[in-house]
Amino acid sequence: VKIIGLNAFANHPHLHEINLEKNEIRELKLKAFVNLPNLNRLNFDHNRIDVIEDDTFEALIKLSELLLRNNSISKLTRGIFKGLGNLKVLNLSFNKLNFLGDTVFAELWSLQELELEHNQIDVSRFFPLGTTKVFLLLFIYLSNTFFTGTVKFSTLFTISQIDGMNPTKKQNFSH
């Protein structure tokens, strides 16, 4: 499997989980995930994904866990996570992330765990001036992530625990 195309799972509205781990998927197309009202877990770990079209996940209103670890994703534009208001876990570790759109996380109101380990994020492009806090984040994982520039996470998220800033222990942040 290399491309997840239009209506790929449309005839399976009772699915709760899709596991496409360890394939050779490169692209996730718009409207690939329609008519999946009960889907709560989507796993694309260990693929070759480098393109995710905006609004790809828009119809997945019950999705609570999205795993995109170990792919080739370099940028996340503002519409990629549109409609994922119930998402609790987002794992983007071990990608090539260097660009995150200014409102990429804006609709992730329920997000509790964000994993960004082993990426190369240019914070000057990720955290533009004027960005407002978008959600309560319980955990953020950043170990071995190379940041260019400086960022004050408390201006974006209310964070309970952050892992990776000090590799020997978790640090608590207050606001």
PDB file of C-alpha atoms in Angstrom:
ATOM      1  CA  VAL A   1       0.000   0.000   0.000  1.00  0.00           C
ATOM      2  CA  LYS A   2       1.499   3.341  -1.077  1.00  0.00           C
ATOM      3  CA  ILE A   3      -1.408   5.804  -1.273  1.00  0.00           C
ATOM      4  CA  ILE A   4      -4.600   5.980   0.762  1.00  0.00           C
ATOM      5  CA  GLY A   5      -7.013   7.442  -1.755  1.00  0.00           C
ATOM      6  CA  LEU A   6     -10.519   8.817  -1.998  1.00  0.00           C
ATOM      7  CA  ASN A   7     -13.143   6.882   0.024  1.00  0.00           C
ATOM      8  CA  ALA A   8     -10.666   4.125   0.852  1.00  0.00           C
ATOM      9  CA  PHE A   9     -12.674   2.971   3.886  1.00  0.00           C
ATOM     10  CA  ALA A  10     -16.131   4.355   3.040  1.00  0.00           C
ATOM     11  CA  ASN A  11     -17.930   1.008   3.215  1.00  0.00           C
ATOM     12  CA  HIS A  12     -16.808   0.241   6.770  1.00  0.00           C
ATOM     13  CA  PRO A  13     -18.702   2.627   9.096  1.00  0.00           C
ATOM     14  CA  HIS A  14     -18.416   0.269  12.091  1.00  0.00           C
ATOM     15  CA  LEU A  15     -14.620   0.300  12.263  1.00  0.00           C
ATOM     16  CA  HIS A  16     -13.164   1.453  15.592  1.00  0.00           C
ATOM     17  CA  GLU A  17      -9.504   1.085  14.680  1.00  0.00           C
ATOM     18  CA  ILE A  18      -7.406   1.067  11.513  1.00  0.00           C
ATOM     19  CA  ASN A  19      -3.842  -0.175  11.781  1.00  0.00           C
ATOM     20  CA  LEU A  20      -1.714   0.450   8.695  1.00  0.00           C
ATOM     21  CA  GLU A  21       1.591   0.233  10.518  1.00  0.00           C
ATOM     22  CA  LYS A  22       4.696  -0.922   8.624  1.00  0.00           C
ATOM     23  CA  ASN A  23       3.536  -0.414   5.051  1.00  0.00           C
ATOM     24  CA  GLU A  24       5.017   1.801   2.360  1.00  0.00           C
ATOM     25  CA  ILE A  25       2.356   4.493   2.450  1.00  0.00           C
ATOM     26  CA  ARG A  26       3.611   7.805   1.089  1.00  0.00           C
ATOM     27  CA  GLU A  27       0.454   9.899   0.770  1.00  0.00           C
ATOM     28  CA  LEU A  28      -2.795  10.435   2.646  1.00  0.00           C
ATOM     29  CA  LYS A  29      -5.331  11.958   0.287  1.00  0.00           C
ATOM     30  CA  LEU A  30      -8.261  14.250   0.969  1.00  0.00           C
ATOM     31  CA  LYS A  31     -11.504  12.365   1.752  1.00  0.00           C
ATOM     32  CA  ALA A  32      -9.732   9.043   2.309  1.00  0.00           C
ATOM     33  CA  PHE A  33     -11.447   8.698   5.678  1.00  0.00           C
ATOM     34  CA  VAL A  34     -15.139   9.419   5.153  1.00  0.00           C
ATOM     35  CA  ASN A  35     -18.104   7.553   6.639  1.00  0.00           C
ATOM     36  CA  LEU A  36     -16.094   6.283   9.618  1.00  0.00           C
ATOM     37  CA  PRO A  37     -18.206   7.713  12.446  1.00  0.00           C
ATOM     38  CA  ASN A  38     -16.900   5.241  15.066  1.00  0.00           C
ATOM     39  CA  LEU A  39     -13.190   5.316  14.300  1.00  0.00           C
ATOM     40  CA  ASN A  40     -11.199   6.190  17.419  1.00  0.00           C
ATOM     41  CA  ARG A  41      -7.659   4.978  16.629  1.00  0.00           C
ATOM     42  CA  LEU A  42      -5.625   5.384  13.439  1.00  0.00           C
ATOM     43  CA  ASN A  43      -2.085   3.999  13.225  1.00  0.00           C
ATOM     44  CA  PHE A  44       0.317   4.931  10.417  1.00  0.00           C
ATOM     45  CA  ASP A  45       3.544   4.261  12.328  1.00  0.00           C
ATOM     46  CA  HIS A  46       6.590   3.143  10.309  1.00  0.00           C
ATOM     47  CA  ASN A  47       5.541   4.147   6.809  1.00  0.00           C
ATOM     48  CA  ARG A  48       7.024   6.644   4.344  1.00  0.00           C
ATOM     49  CA  ILE A  49       4.361   9.325   4.580  1.00  0.00           C
ATOM     50  CA  ASP A  50       5.590  12.679   3.362  1.00  0.00           C
ATOM     51  CA  VAL A  51       2.302  14.213   2.167  1.00  0.00           C
ATOM     52  CA  ILE A  52      -0.885  14.663   4.177  1.00  0.00           C
ATOM     53  CA  GLU A  53      -3.447  16.809   2.418  1.00  0.00           C
ATOM     54  CA  ASP A  54      -5.412  19.407   4.380  1.00  0.00           C
ATOM     55  CA  ASP A  55      -8.793  18.159   5.654  1.00  0.00           C
ATOM     56  CA  THR A  56      -7.725  14.504   5.290  1.00  0.00           C
ATOM     57  CA  PHE A  57      -8.992  13.633   8.780  1.00  0.00           C
ATOM     58  CA  GLU A  58     -11.883  16.121   8.905  1.00  0.00           C
ATOM     59  CA  ALA A  59     -14.676  13.501   9.035  1.00  0.00           C
ATOM     60  CA  LEU A  60     -13.119  11.539  11.920  1.00  0.00           C
ATOM     61  CA  ILE A  61     -15.046  13.246  14.686  1.00  0.00           C
ATOM     62  CA  LYS A  62     -14.513  10.462  17.272  1.00  0.00           C
ATOM     63  CA  LEU A  63     -10.808   9.933  16.587  1.00  0.00           C
ATOM     64  CA  SER A  64      -8.920  10.008  19.886  1.00  0.00           C
ATOM     65  CA  GLU A  65      -5.515   8.638  18.872  1.00  0.00           C
ATOM     66  CA  LEU A  66      -3.512   9.417  15.721  1.00  0.00           C
ATOM     67  CA  LEU A  67      -0.135   7.729  15.369  1.00  0.00           C
ATOM     68  CA  LEU A  68       2.195   9.032  12.649  1.00  0.00           C
ATOM     69  CA  ARG A  69       5.513   8.035  14.224  1.00  0.00           C
ATOM     70  CA  ASN A  70       8.503   7.157  12.065  1.00  0.00           C
ATOM     71  CA  ASN A  71       7.530   8.627   8.704  1.00  0.00           C
ATOM     72  CA  SER A  72       8.978  11.348   6.455  1.00  0.00           C
ATOM     73  CA  ILE A  73       6.605  14.187   7.314  1.00  0.00           C
ATOM     74  CA  SER A  74       8.406  17.530   7.053  1.00  0.00           C
ATOM     75  CA  LYS A  75       5.544  20.013   7.282  1.00  0.00           C
ATOM     76  CA  LEU A  76       2.132  20.277   8.843  1.00  0.00           C
ATOM     77  CA  THR A  77      -0.121  22.922   7.361  1.00  0.00           C
ATOM     78  CA  ARG A  78      -3.017  24.580   9.139  1.00  0.00           C
ATOM     79  CA  GLY A  79      -5.815  22.284   7.851  1.00  0.00           C
ATOM     80  CA  ILE A  80      -4.250  18.885   8.476  1.00  0.00           C
ATOM     81  CA  PHE A  81      -5.932  18.302  11.846  1.00  0.00           C
ATOM     82  CA  LYS A  82      -9.190  20.097  11.052  1.00  0.00           C
ATOM     83  CA  GLY A  83     -12.186  18.428  12.698  1.00  0.00           C
ATOM     84  CA  LEU A  84     -10.178  16.449  15.269  1.00  0.00           C
ATOM     85  CA  GLY A  85     -11.637  18.132  18.338  1.00  0.00           C
ATOM     86  CA  ASN A  86     -11.738  14.816  20.245  1.00  0.00           C
ATOM     87  CA  LEU A  87      -8.122  13.834  19.559  1.00  0.00           C
ATOM     88  CA  LYS A  88      -6.287  13.056  22.818  1.00  0.00           C
ATOM     89  CA  VAL A  89      -2.992  11.561  21.579  1.00  0.00           C
ATOM     90  CA  LEU A  90      -0.949  12.768  18.597  1.00  0.00           C
ATOM     91  CA  ASN A  91       2.388  11.113  17.934  1.00  0.00           C
ATOM     92  CA  LEU A  92       4.619  12.751  15.315  1.00  0.00           C
ATOM     93  CA  SER A  93       7.947  11.441  16.645  1.00  0.00           C
ATOM     94  CA  PHE A  94      10.765  10.361  14.334  1.00  0.00           C
ATOM     95  CA  ASN A  95       9.705  12.425  11.342  1.00  0.00           C
ATOM     96  CA  LYS A  96      11.478  15.236   9.518  1.00  0.00           C
ATOM     97  CA  LEU A  97       9.271  18.011  10.865  1.00  0.00           C
ATOM     98  CA  ASN A  98      10.725  21.432  10.271  1.00  0.00           C
ATOM     99  CA  PHE A  99       7.582  23.444   9.514  1.00  0.00           C
ATOM    100  CA  LEU A 100       4.361  23.602  11.511  1.00  0.00           C
ATOM    101  CA  GLY A 101       1.644  25.982  10.363  1.00  0.00           C
ATOM    102  CA  ASP A 102       0.728  28.764  12.772  1.00  0.00           C
ATOM    103  CA  THR A 103      -2.682  27.268  13.608  1.00  0.00           C
ATOM    104  CA  VAL A 104      -1.903  23.588  13.019  1.00  0.00           C
ATOM    105  CA  PHE A 105      -3.076  22.605  16.528  1.00  0.00           C
ATOM    106  CA  ALA A 106      -5.937  25.120  16.775  1.00  0.00           C
ATOM    107  CA  GLU A 107      -8.786  22.583  16.621  1.00  0.00           C
ATOM    108  CA  LEU A 108      -7.203  19.996  18.917  1.00  0.00           C
ATOM    109  CA  TRP A 109      -9.133  21.126  21.992  1.00  0.00           C
ATOM    110  CA  SER A 110      -8.991  17.714  23.725  1.00  0.00           C
ATOM    111  CA  LEU A 111      -5.319  16.965  23.029  1.00  0.00           C
ATOM    112  CA  GLN A 112      -3.570  15.658  26.132  1.00  0.00           C
ATOM    113  CA  GLU A 113      -0.404  14.109  24.749  1.00  0.00           C
ATOM    114  CA  LEU A 114       1.764  15.527  21.952  1.00  0.00           C
ATOM    115  CA  GLU A 115       4.884  13.620  20.908  1.00  0.00           C
ATOM    116  CA  LEU A 116       7.419  15.496  18.771  1.00  0.00           C
ATOM    117  CA  GLU A 117      10.616  13.623  19.615  1.00  0.00           C
ATOM    118  CA  HIS A 118      13.400  13.336  17.028  1.00  0.00           C
ATOM    119  CA  ASN A 119      12.396  16.196  14.718  1.00  0.00           C
ATOM    120  CA  GLN A 120      14.038  19.446  13.563  1.00  0.00           C
ATOM    121  CA  ILE A 121      11.557  22.193  14.278  1.00  0.00           C
ATOM    122  CA  ASP A 122      12.313  25.788  13.348  1.00  0.00           C
ATOM    123  CA  VAL A 123      10.423  27.574  16.107  1.00  0.00           C
ATOM    124  CA  SER A 124      10.615  30.914  14.342  1.00  0.00           C
ATOM    125  CA  ARG A 125       8.271  29.402  11.749  1.00  0.00           C
ATOM    126  CA  PHE A 126       6.230  27.385  14.257  1.00  0.00           C
ATOM    127  CA  PHE A 127       5.459  29.981  16.906  1.00  0.00           C
ATOM    128  CA  PRO A 128       4.643  33.286  15.237  1.00  0.00           C
ATOM    129  CA  LEU A 129       4.017  36.354  17.366  1.00  0.00           C
ATOM    130  CA  GLY A 130       0.417  36.736  18.421  1.00  0.00           C
ATOM    131  CA  THR A 131      -0.338  33.024  18.661  1.00  0.00           C
ATOM    132  CA  THR A 132      -2.752  32.312  21.494  1.00  0.00           C
ATOM    133  CA  LYS A 133      -2.941  29.375  23.863  1.00  0.00           C
ATOM    134  CA  VAL A 134      -5.044  26.643  22.303  1.00  0.00           C
ATOM    135  CA  PHE A 135      -5.415  23.751  24.753  1.00  0.00           C
ATOM    136  CA  LEU A 136      -4.533  22.037  28.010  1.00  0.00           C
ATOM    137  CA  LEU A 137      -1.692  19.653  27.292  1.00  0.00           C
ATOM    138  CA  LEU A 138      -0.946  17.018  29.911  1.00  0.00           C
ATOM    139  CA  PHE A 139       2.283  15.718  28.346  1.00  0.00           C
ATOM    140  CA  ILE A 140       4.601  16.939  25.606  1.00  0.00           C
ATOM    141  CA  TYR A 141       7.546  14.792  24.548  1.00  0.00           C
ATOM    142  CA  LEU A 142      10.481  16.568  22.921  1.00  0.00           C
ATOM    143  CA  SER A 143      13.589  14.437  23.492  1.00  0.00           C
ATOM    144  CA  ASN A 144      16.168  14.599  20.708  1.00  0.00           C
ATOM    145  CA  THR A 145      14.193  17.282  18.919  1.00  0.00           C
ATOM    146  CA  PHE A 146      16.400  20.001  17.482  1.00  0.00           C
ATOM    147  CA  PHE A 147      14.867  23.454  17.856  1.00  0.00           C
ATOM    148  CA  THR A 148      16.146  26.434  15.913  1.00  0.00           C
ATOM    149  CA  GLY A 149      15.333  29.612  17.828  1.00  0.00           C
ATOM    150  CA  THR A 150      13.683  29.974  21.219  1.00  0.00           C
ATOM    151  CA  VAL A 151      10.157  29.318  22.354  1.00  0.00           C
ATOM    152  CA  LYS A 152       8.136  29.900  25.481  1.00  0.00           C
ATOM    153  CA  PHE A 153       5.756  26.927  25.531  1.00  0.00           C
ATOM    154  CA  SER A 154       3.589  28.458  28.252  1.00  0.00           C
ATOM    155  CA  THR A 155       2.398  31.096  25.766  1.00  0.00           C
ATOM    156  CA  LEU A 156       0.932  28.337  23.586  1.00  0.00           C
ATOM    157  CA  PHE A 157      -0.163  25.553  25.881  1.00  0.00           C
ATOM    158  CA  THR A 158      -1.124  25.007  29.464  1.00  0.00           C
ATOM    159  CA  ILE A 159       1.320  22.182  30.165  1.00  0.00           C
ATOM    160  CA  SER A 160       1.281  19.704  33.023  1.00  0.00           C
ATOM    161  CA  GLN A 161       4.496  17.813  32.224  1.00  0.00           C
ATOM    162  CA  ILE A 162       7.204  18.177  29.631  1.00  0.00           C
ATOM    163  CA  ASP A 163       9.669  15.431  28.791  1.00  0.00           C
ATOM    164  CA  GLY A 164      12.838  15.914  26.834  1.00  0.00           C
ATOM    165  CA  MET A 165      14.041  19.339  27.875  1.00  0.00           C
ATOM    166  CA  ASN A 166      16.110  17.661  30.580  1.00  0.00           C
ATOM    167  CA  PRO A 167      16.866  14.105  29.445  1.00  0.00           C
ATOM    168  CA  THR A 168      17.212  12.756  32.998  1.00  0.00           C
ATOM    169  CA  LYS A 169      13.820  13.736  34.417  1.00  0.00           C
ATOM    170  CA  LYS A 170      10.417  15.182  33.656  1.00  0.00           C
ATOM    171  CA  GLN A 171       9.933  18.834  34.478  1.00  0.00           C
ATOM    172  CA  ASN A 172       6.721  20.374  35.722  1.00  0.00           C
ATOM    173  CA  PHE A 173       5.664  23.740  34.372  1.00  0.00           C
ATOM    174  CA  SER A 174       3.358  26.134  36.097  1.00  0.00           C
ATOM    175  CA  HIS A 175       1.718  29.149  34.538  1.00  0.00           C
TER     176      HIS A 175
END
